[in-house]
Every structure is written in structure tokens, then in C-alpha cells.
Tab-separated table of C-alpha atoms (C1' of nucleotides) in Angstrom:
chain	number	residue	atom	x	y	z
A	1	MET	CA	-15.533	-6.989	24.542
A	2	ASN	CA	-18.953	-8.426	25.235
A	3	ILE	CA	-22.203	-6.589	25.744
A	4	THR	CA	-22.415	-7.238	29.481
A	5	ARG	CA	-19.031	-5.644	30.010
A	6	ALA	CA	-20.064	-2.728	27.814
A	7	TRP	CA	-23.090	-2.005	30.006
A	8	GLU	CA	-20.943	-2.189	33.109
A	9	ILE	CA	-18.592	0.401	31.705
A	10	LEU	CA	-21.479	2.646	30.712
A	11	LYS	CA	-23.083	2.389	34.137
A	12	ASP	CA	-19.781	2.982	35.937
A	13	ASN	CA	-19.402	6.189	33.984
A	14	GLY	CA	-22.886	7.451	34.700
A	15	TYR	CA	-24.468	6.664	31.356
A	16	LYS	CA	-28.019	5.468	31.198
A	17	LYS	CA	-29.419	2.323	29.631
A	18	THR	CA	-31.517	3.303	26.650
A	19	ASP	CA	-33.201	1.293	23.942
A	20	LYS	CA	-31.188	3.073	21.262
A	21	ARG	CA	-27.874	2.201	22.896
A	22	GLU	CA	-29.063	-1.350	23.281
A	23	LEU	CA	-29.830	-1.642	19.574
A	24	ILE	CA	-26.493	-0.153	18.596
A	25	LEU	CA	-24.490	-2.402	20.883
A	26	ASN	CA	-26.435	-5.446	19.709
A	27	MET	CA	-25.506	-4.698	16.130
A	28	PHE	CA	-21.843	-4.673	17.075
A	29	GLU	CA	-22.127	-7.811	19.163
A	30	ASP	CA	-23.621	-9.698	16.237
A	31	THR	CA	-20.685	-9.133	13.896
A	32	ASP	CA	-16.915	-9.004	13.852
A	33	LYS	CA	-16.897	-6.506	10.990
A	34	TYR	CA	-16.406	-2.788	10.955
A	35	LEU	CA	-19.650	-0.819	10.608
A	36	THR	CA	-20.247	2.771	9.546
A	37	ALA	CA	-22.758	5.231	10.967
A	38	ARG	CA	-24.663	4.685	7.760
A	39	ASP	CA	-24.771	0.916	8.277
A	40	LEU	CA	-26.226	1.402	11.730
A	41	LEU	CA	-28.743	4.014	10.719
A	42	SER	CA	-30.095	2.050	7.778
A	43	VAL	CA	-30.827	-0.955	10.003
A	44	LEU	CA	-32.067	0.925	13.048
A	45	LYS	CA	-34.421	3.095	10.990
A	46	LYS	CA	-36.549	0.001	10.571
A	47	ASP	CA	-37.305	-0.252	14.280
A	48	PHE	CA	-37.101	3.459	14.989
A	49	PRO	CA	-38.008	5.498	11.910
A	50	GLY	CA	-37.241	8.694	13.791
A	51	MET	CA	-33.712	7.611	14.714
A	52	SER	CA	-31.434	10.518	13.931
A	53	PHE	CA	-27.829	11.115	12.949
A	54	ASP	CA	-27.212	12.784	16.243
A	55	THR	CA	-28.107	9.743	18.289
A	56	ILE	CA	-25.849	7.491	16.257
A	57	TYR	CA	-22.823	9.749	16.170
A	58	ARG	CA	-23.039	10.877	19.764
A	59	ASN	CA	-23.271	7.331	20.997
A	60	LEU	CA	-20.477	6.110	18.747
A	61	ALA	CA	-18.227	8.838	20.154
A	62	THR	CA	-19.199	7.881	23.696
A	63	PHE	CA	-18.496	4.206	23.053
A	64	VAL	CA	-15.108	4.973	21.533
A	65	ASN	CA	-14.157	7.222	24.451
A	66	LEU	CA	-15.060	4.506	26.923
A	67	GLY	CA	-13.064	1.921	24.987
A	68	ILE	CA	-16.125	-0.113	24.072
A	69	LEU	CA	-15.652	0.409	20.345
A	70	GLU	CA	-12.578	0.928	18.220
A	71	GLU	CA	-12.454	3.012	15.111
A	72	THR	CA	-10.622	3.250	11.807
A	73	GLU	CA	-10.861	5.327	8.662
A	74	LEU	CA	-11.699	3.382	5.501
A	75	ASN	CA	-12.009	5.313	2.248
A	76	GLY	CA	-13.031	8.529	3.843
A	77	GLU	CA	-15.584	7.047	6.198
A	78	ARG	CA	-15.275	6.281	9.878
A	79	ASN	CA	-15.721	2.604	10.675
A	80	PHE	CA	-16.385	1.079	14.089
A	81	ARG	CA	-16.311	-2.329	15.708
A	82	MET	CA	-16.260	-3.885	19.153
A	83	HIS	CA	-12.944	-3.227	20.816
A	84	CYS	CA	-10.809	-6.366	20.905
A	85	GLU	CA	-9.630	-7.376	24.306
A	86	SER	CA	-6.834	-9.656	23.157
A	87	GLU	CA	-4.227	-9.659	25.847
A	88	HIS	CA	-1.539	-8.652	23.369
A	89	HIS	CA	-1.154	-5.669	21.083
A	90	HIS	CA	-2.101	-6.601	17.530
A	91	HIS	CA	-3.279	-5.348	14.169
A	92	HIS	CA	-5.915	-6.244	11.621
A	93	PHE	CA	-6.298	-7.767	8.248
A	94	ILE	CA	-9.507	-6.389	6.745
A	95	CYS	CA	-11.252	-8.099	3.850
A	96	MET	CA	-12.312	-5.404	1.415
A	97	GLU	CA	-14.891	-7.741	-0.079
A	98	CYS	CA	-16.902	-8.983	2.891
A	99	GLY	CA	-15.455	-6.838	5.662
A	100	LYS	CA	-14.214	-9.726	7.776
A	101	VAL	CA	-11.443	-8.858	10.217
A	102	LYS	CA	-8.533	-11.070	11.302
A	103	GLU	CA	-6.068	-10.397	14.061
A	104	ILE	CA	-2.388	-10.182	13.137
A	105	SER	CA	0.019	-10.604	16.003
A	106	VAL	CA	3.063	-9.201	14.225
A	107	CYS	CA	3.893	-5.631	15.125
A	108	PRO	CA	7.163	-4.074	14.101
A	109	MET	CA	7.062	-1.157	16.503
A	110	GLU	CA	9.949	-2.300	18.705
A	111	MET	CA	12.195	-2.281	15.675
A	112	ILE	CA	10.859	1.080	14.659
A	113	GLN	CA	11.613	2.945	17.856
A	114	GLU	CA	15.282	2.068	17.448
A	115	LYS	CA	15.277	3.686	14.050
A	116	LEU	CA	13.803	6.927	15.365
A	117	PRO	CA	15.844	7.486	18.518
A	118	ASP	CA	14.957	11.146	18.973
A	119	CYS	CA	11.296	11.023	18.007
A	120	ALA	CA	8.406	10.685	20.426
A	121	ILE	CA	6.197	8.054	18.864
A	122	GLU	CA	2.623	8.653	19.919
A	123	SER	CA	0.666	6.211	17.797
A	124	HIS	CA	0.766	4.121	14.692
A	125	LYS	CA	-1.558	2.603	12.175
A	126	PHE	CA	-0.841	-0.722	10.586
A	127	GLU	CA	-3.572	-2.330	8.552
A	128	ILE	CA	-3.564	-4.917	5.824
A	129	TYR	CA	-6.212	-4.936	3.117
A	130	GLY	CA	-7.180	-7.612	0.636
A	131	LYS	CA	-9.514	-10.537	0.143
A	132	CYS	CA	-10.044	-13.271	2.714
A	133	GLN	CA	-10.075	-16.997	1.905
A	134	ASN	CA	-13.751	-17.082	1.057
A	135	CYS	CA	-13.751	-13.992	-1.099
A	136	VAL	CA	-10.620	-15.010	-2.995
A	137	HIS	CA	-12.469	-18.048	-4.319
A	138	GLU	CA	-15.666	-16.286	-5.248
A	139	THR	CA	-16.101	-15.654	-8.924
A	140	VAL	CA	-16.856	-12.016	-9.594
B	1	MET	CA	10.270	12.904	-7.702
B	2	ASN	CA	11.426	16.258	-9.048
B	3	ILE	CA	9.458	18.769	-11.017
B	4	THR	CA	11.192	18.116	-14.330
B	5	ARG	CA	10.245	14.464	-14.150
B	6	ALA	CA	6.697	15.412	-13.222
B	7	TRP	CA	6.337	17.509	-16.381
B	8	GLU	CA	7.745	14.693	-18.489
B	9	ILE	CA	5.139	12.338	-17.107
B	10	LEU	CA	2.359	14.826	-17.697
B	11	LYS	CA	3.485	15.486	-21.261
B	12	ASP	CA	3.888	11.787	-22.017
B	13	ASN	CA	0.300	11.269	-20.960
B	14	GLY	CA	-1.068	14.095	-23.046
B	15	TYR	CA	-1.578	16.609	-20.275
B	16	LYS	CA	-0.932	20.261	-20.965
B	17	LYS	CA	1.369	22.646	-19.184
B	18	THR	CA	-0.727	25.227	-17.351
B	19	ASP	CA	0.162	27.939	-14.891
B	20	LYS	CA	-2.114	26.404	-12.248
B	21	ARG	CA	-0.398	23.024	-12.495
B	22	GLU	CA	2.931	24.773	-12.286
B	23	LEU	CA	1.961	26.532	-9.061
B	24	ILE	CA	0.636	23.352	-7.499
B	25	LEU	CA	3.727	21.331	-8.380
B	26	ASN	CA	6.005	24.098	-7.133
B	27	MET	CA	4.302	24.017	-3.760
B	28	PHE	CA	5.008	20.308	-3.489
B	29	GLU	CA	8.591	20.678	-4.672
B	30	ASP	CA	9.285	23.260	-1.965
B	31	THR	CA	8.368	20.982	0.940
B	32	ASP	CA	8.674	17.419	2.126
B	33	LYS	CA	5.445	17.639	4.114
B	34	TYR	CA	1.984	16.440	3.317
B	35	LEU	CA	-0.378	19.177	2.102
B	36	THR	CA	-4.162	19.272	1.951
B	37	ALA	CA	-6.345	20.750	-0.769
B	38	ARG	CA	-7.039	23.526	1.700
B	39	ASP	CA	-3.344	24.271	2.166
B	40	LEU	CA	-2.896	24.615	-1.564
B	41	LEU	CA	-5.975	26.718	-2.119
B	42	SER	CA	-5.212	29.175	0.659
B	43	VAL	CA	-1.778	29.900	-0.803
B	44	LEU	CA	-2.729	29.876	-4.463
B	45	LYS	CA	-5.693	32.176	-3.914
B	46	LYS	CA	-3.170	34.961	-3.348
B	47	ASP	CA	-1.822	34.738	-6.894
B	48	PHE	CA	-5.065	33.589	-8.471
B	49	PRO	CA	-8.054	34.811	-6.500
B	50	GLY	CA	-10.355	32.938	-8.849
B	51	MET	CA	-8.684	29.574	-8.299
B	52	SER	CA	-11.421	27.048	-7.673
B	53	PHE	CA	-11.895	23.786	-5.821
B	54	ASP	CA	-12.377	22.014	-9.065
B	55	THR	CA	-8.935	22.931	-10.340
B	56	ILE	CA	-7.212	21.803	-7.170
B	57	TYR	CA	-9.029	18.532	-6.731
B	58	ARG	CA	-8.984	17.550	-10.381
B	59	ASN	CA	-5.262	18.123	-10.632
B	60	LEU	CA	-4.515	16.349	-7.363
B	61	ALA	CA	-6.388	13.319	-8.663
B	62	THR	CA	-4.488	13.472	-11.952
B	63	PHE	CA	-1.141	13.738	-10.182
B	64	VAL	CA	-1.930	10.801	-7.930
B	65	ASN	CA	-3.037	8.675	-10.874
B	66	LEU	CA	0.196	9.411	-12.712
B	67	GLY	CA	2.279	8.596	-9.657
B	68	ILE	CA	3.548	12.139	-9.250
B	69	LEU	CA	1.960	12.566	-5.846
B	70	GLU	CA	1.184	10.130	-3.076
B	71	GLU	CA	-1.749	10.395	-0.735
B	72	THR	CA	-2.769	9.507	2.774
B	73	GLU	CA	-5.734	10.138	5.035
B	74	LEU	CA	-4.996	12.164	8.164
B	75	ASN	CA	-7.840	12.938	10.552
B	76	GLY	CA	-10.513	12.805	7.934
B	77	GLU	CA	-8.689	14.888	5.362
B	78	ARG	CA	-6.784	13.772	2.291
B	79	ASN	CA	-3.119	14.738	2.387
B	80	PHE	CA	-0.708	14.777	-0.536
B	81	ARG	CA	3.032	14.974	-1.097
B	82	MET	CA	5.577	14.342	-3.831
B	83	HIS	CA	5.871	10.654	-4.483
B	84	CYS	CA	9.118	9.277	-3.051
B	85	GLU	CA	11.296	7.495	-5.524
B	86	SER	CA	13.422	5.635	-3.002
B	87	GLU	CA	14.624	2.469	-4.635
B	88	HIS	CA	13.175	0.378	-1.801
B	89	HIS	CA	9.688	-0.022	-0.390
B	90	HIS	CA	9.332	1.993	2.815
B	91	HIS	CA	6.945	3.718	5.183
B	92	HIS	CA	6.697	7.067	6.919
B	93	PHE	CA	7.034	8.627	10.294
B	94	ILE	CA	4.880	11.774	10.288
B	95	CYS	CA	5.395	14.533	12.842
B	96	MET	CA	1.954	15.630	14.012
B	97	GLU	CA	3.398	18.915	15.197
B	98	CYS	CA	5.278	20.285	12.182
B	99	GLY	CA	4.291	17.777	9.531
B	100	LYS	CA	7.817	16.612	8.755
B	101	VAL	CA	8.069	13.181	7.157
B	102	LYS	CA	10.827	10.609	7.658
B	103	GLU	CA	11.340	7.412	5.739
B	104	ILE	CA	11.284	4.142	7.676
B	105	SER	CA	12.882	1.209	5.936
B	106	VAL	CA	11.323	-1.483	8.116
B	107	CYS	CA	8.335	-3.234	6.607
B	108	PRO	CA	6.869	-6.352	8.170
B	109	MET	CA	4.878	-7.483	5.172
B	110	GLU	CA	6.989	-10.556	4.369
B	111	MET	CA	6.273	-11.867	7.834
B	112	ILE	CA	2.616	-11.027	7.453
B	113	GLN	CA	1.955	-12.956	4.267
B	114	GLU	CA	3.091	-16.129	6.025
B	115	LYS	CA	0.487	-15.539	8.702
B	116	LEU	CA	-2.319	-15.159	6.182
B	117	PRO	CA	-1.617	-18.017	3.791
B	118	ASP	CA	-5.016	-18.044	2.134
B	119	CYS	CA	-5.639	-14.328	1.892
B	120	ALA	CA	-4.894	-12.179	-1.117
B	121	ILE	CA	-3.172	-9.142	0.316
B	122	GLU	CA	-3.812	-6.180	-1.925
B	123	SER	CA	-2.384	-3.284	0.036
B	124	HIS	CA	-1.375	-2.119	3.446
B	125	LYS	CA	-0.984	1.043	5.423
B	126	PHE	CA	1.732	1.436	7.970
B	127	GLU	CA	2.313	4.876	9.398
B	128	ILE	CA	3.894	6.111	12.590
B	129	TYR	CA	2.768	9.325	14.235
B	130	GLY	CA	4.397	11.442	16.911
B	131	LYS	CA	6.731	14.365	17.408
B	132	CYS	CA	10.068	14.737	15.605
B	133	GLN	CA	13.331	15.750	17.331
B	134	ASN	CA	12.691	19.450	16.981
B	135	CYS	CA	9.107	19.391	18.116
B	136	VAL	CA	9.841	17.150	21.094
B	137	HIS	CA	12.068	19.858	22.549
B	138	GLU	CA	9.728	22.759	21.968
B	139	THR	CA	7.948	23.999	25.062
B	140	VAL	CA	4.225	24.153	24.536
C	1	DT	C1'	-44.959	5.283	43.600
C	2	DT	C1'	-44.331	9.874	42.396
C	3	DT	C1'	-41.443	13.529	41.410
C	4	DC	C1'	-37.352	15.823	39.924
C	5	DT	C1'	-33.439	16.543	37.136
C	6	DA	C1'	-29.847	15.533	34.256
C	7	DA	C1'	-29.222	12.704	30.378
C	8	DT	C1'	-30.875	11.492	26.058
C	9	DT	C1'	-33.237	11.870	21.880
C	10	DC	C1'	-35.548	14.129	17.961
C	11	DA	C1'	-35.806	17.062	14.025
C	12	DT	C1'	-33.443	19.970	11.586
C	13	DA	C1'	-29.948	23.014	10.139
C	14	DA	C1'	-25.005	24.091	9.754
C	15	DT	C1'	-20.430	22.823	8.542
C	16	DC	C1'	-16.673	20.868	6.122
C	17	DA	C1'	-14.402	18.255	2.516
C	18	DT	C1'	-15.144	16.750	-1.865
C	19	DT	C1'	-17.282	16.232	-6.444
C	20	DA	C1'	-20.065	17.727	-10.370
C	21	DC	C1'	-21.708	20.900	-14.120
C	22	DG	C1'	-22.297	24.227	-17.841
C	23	DA	C1'	-20.085	28.099	-19.759
C	24	DT	C1'	-15.852	30.159	-20.884
C	25	DT	C1'	-11.018	30.278	-21.700
C	26	DT	C1'	-6.561	28.379	-23.019
C	27	DA	C1'	-2.609	25.425	-24.768
C	28	DC	C1'	-0.734	23.672	-28.498
C	29	DA	C1'	-0.521	21.176	-32.817
C	30	DA	C1'	-1.658	21.467	-37.669
D	1	DT	C1'	-3.389	31.746	-37.355
D	2	DT	C1'	-6.785	28.819	-36.324
D	3	DG	C1'	-9.405	24.732	-34.577
D	4	DT	C1'	-10.276	21.796	-30.965
D	5	DA	C1'	-9.672	19.127	-27.053
D	6	DA	C1'	-8.307	20.113	-22.539
D	7	DA	C1'	-8.431	22.997	-18.618
D	8	DT	C1'	-10.417	26.388	-15.747
D	9	DC	C1'	-13.996	29.242	-13.492
D	10	DG	C1'	-17.905	30.059	-10.693
D	11	DT	C1'	-21.088	27.935	-8.426
D	12	DA	C1'	-24.059	24.423	-6.908
D	13	DA	C1'	-24.674	19.610	-5.277
D	14	DT	C1'	-23.411	15.814	-2.449
D	15	DG	C1'	-22.210	13.101	1.524
D	16	DA	C1'	-20.337	12.589	6.075
D	17	DT	C1'	-20.273	14.691	10.344
D	18	DT	C1'	-21.348	18.062	14.014
D	19	DA	C1'	-24.264	21.386	16.363
D	20	DT	C1'	-28.650	23.372	18.334
D	21	DG	C1'	-32.792	23.957	20.821
D	22	DA	C1'	-36.975	21.889	22.178
D	23	DA	C1'	-39.135	17.730	23.877
D	24	DT	C1'	-38.792	13.295	26.058
D	25	DT	C1'	-37.122	9.814	29.245
D	26	DA	C1'	-34.315	6.996	32.648
D	27	DG	C1'	-33.293	6.404	37.075
D	28	DA	C1'	-32.332	8.176	41.687
D	29	DA	C1'	-34.390	10.354	45.746
D	30	DA	C1'	-38.313	11.515	48.452
DNA sequence: TTTCTAATTCATAATCATTACGATTTACAA
DNA sequence: TTGTAAATCGTAATGATTATGAATTAGAAA
């Protein structure tokens, strides 16, 4: 997902272009990591001291609904990042040190459905946590 | 994990046998579902109106540390259940309707490590959500 | 361009889960 | 039976998130 596409989606759905939304989207475009509402607020407060929780959370929810951002829960906090548009279904390795995210193409769901013949599978979460190459070699 | 084993573990680690702990463990022994702190409190308040958050949360943390309970995050709330002692590593299918939990023996982690040769994988989460046999057939 | 209106934001308070604290009570070993 | 560390109670604090009502603003229509 790039920022141009994000604006298209917003416009198509009747959402306006505001400076706050622009700042938020820019922050996501600049990184491949997951960010929290807190991350966003602490940066955006510099440019807009009055920036409020409401603005952040409402916009994050909007972006997720429109498929611009994707979301996961990491130690009790919601984390967001630009939605990947890889053509194939995939999962993520998340570095717990620096936050870097890598795509993993393996997904065992086909196997799984066979094992649960009578269940209606609605979703699944498969995430791998650890340290990435760089962080493994860092001395603590 | 059964309750007798749980008490052994507690005793071995210098924890005392209290009526509150007994009630909490009994609730977990009676079900195979995940329970929240709220679930526990709402039931236990009947027998012990004074039962406090502190007691619940402190004991849940203790039980998790000792491996008596296992924990997962489900829509922003921590959920707990008796730790499975299956001899093999496995994952869970969780019915979002009734809360029933099924063991899934498939785990793709061997495959994954190959794909991330330089990363130190520390943990992973793999959960499947949906409706179980019974709940699929219920009319809403 | 100006005006109108719905969308957006601000400031703040409410809510919900969780954690912390000081005083009191309790389990259990000596 | 008693002493003491552990556990609990009652309540308050914290931190993330959601809600509210008033004020502002973007963007379409005149």
C-alpha cells in the first residue's frame, strides 16, 4: 500500500483530505514497522501540540476499516502498519528488538481445515517473534 | 494439568493453600475454555463478596509463572485456561461462539526456521478462530 | 468566490482492564 | 500456641481506548 492509493481509497469513500490524516499516513509510509497510537501521538504532538487521542484513534479505525492499515495486538497494545498488498496470503516475523517485520510465505491453513472438518474457520493469527539478523548480533 | 498436580507445584514453590486459590483452580478444572479475570470475579463474588481484583490478578500471574495456567490475548482481554500437558507441541482452535478449545497438532515452525536462517525465533502464536460443530448448526 | 453543511478536530471526561498500596488477616511451621 | 511471612481486602492509581459536545474546517454547490 502506498500513500497515493490510500488517498484514492479515502476519497472514493467520501473522506476528506486533512493535514492530520496526511501526517499519520506519512508516518506509516516512512516505516515498515508496527506503530502504536502512542508512537503516533508522541511524534505528531511536536507539529500539532493540540493533537488529541480522539483524532488518532478515530483515524486509525477508519484506515483499518478501509484496508489501508492492518492491525495486531502486541503485549496488550494495538499496533498498526501499512497493509501489505502482496499478491499471496502470508504472515509476519516481528523483531521484538527493533520492530522490523518480515513476510513469511508459509501458511498451514490448508492442512488445518482438513483437521477440523466440521468447524467453520473464520480467521487465524500466526505470528513469529524473535530477533532479526541485526539485533541478534547487537551486544546488549 | 489436574488440580492435584497444581497444588503440588504450588507447595513445592512455597505457596500456601488458600480458599481463594482453591476456588480459582476449581473454576479452571471444571472447564476446558479460556476464562477472563472478569469471568472469575463475577462467579467468585457470589461466595466471597469481598473478593478483590488484586487477589484474582495476582494469583493468575502466579499460576501462569508456575506453568499451571496458560494465557492468550483475545480482543484486548487476557484469557486463561489450564495448561495442557499434551506430550507434543500443539496449537488451538478456539470457538468464538461458545469458547470451546480444540487441540491442533499441526505446527509449521520447522518449515519457518528454514525461511529465517539468521533470525533468532523466540516464540510464536498460532491460533485458529471460528465456530465449532455445535455452534455452526445453531440458528442465530 | 462565497456560502453551506457534513466531516473533522479539539479538549476533556468516561470507561475498561490491569496494577499498586497500606492495613489487616491468615496459613503453617517451629 | 505463637510468630512471621504470605495472602487478602478495600480502594486508589495507571494506561489504553472510547465517547461527548462544542468549535473548526474541507470541499462541493451556488
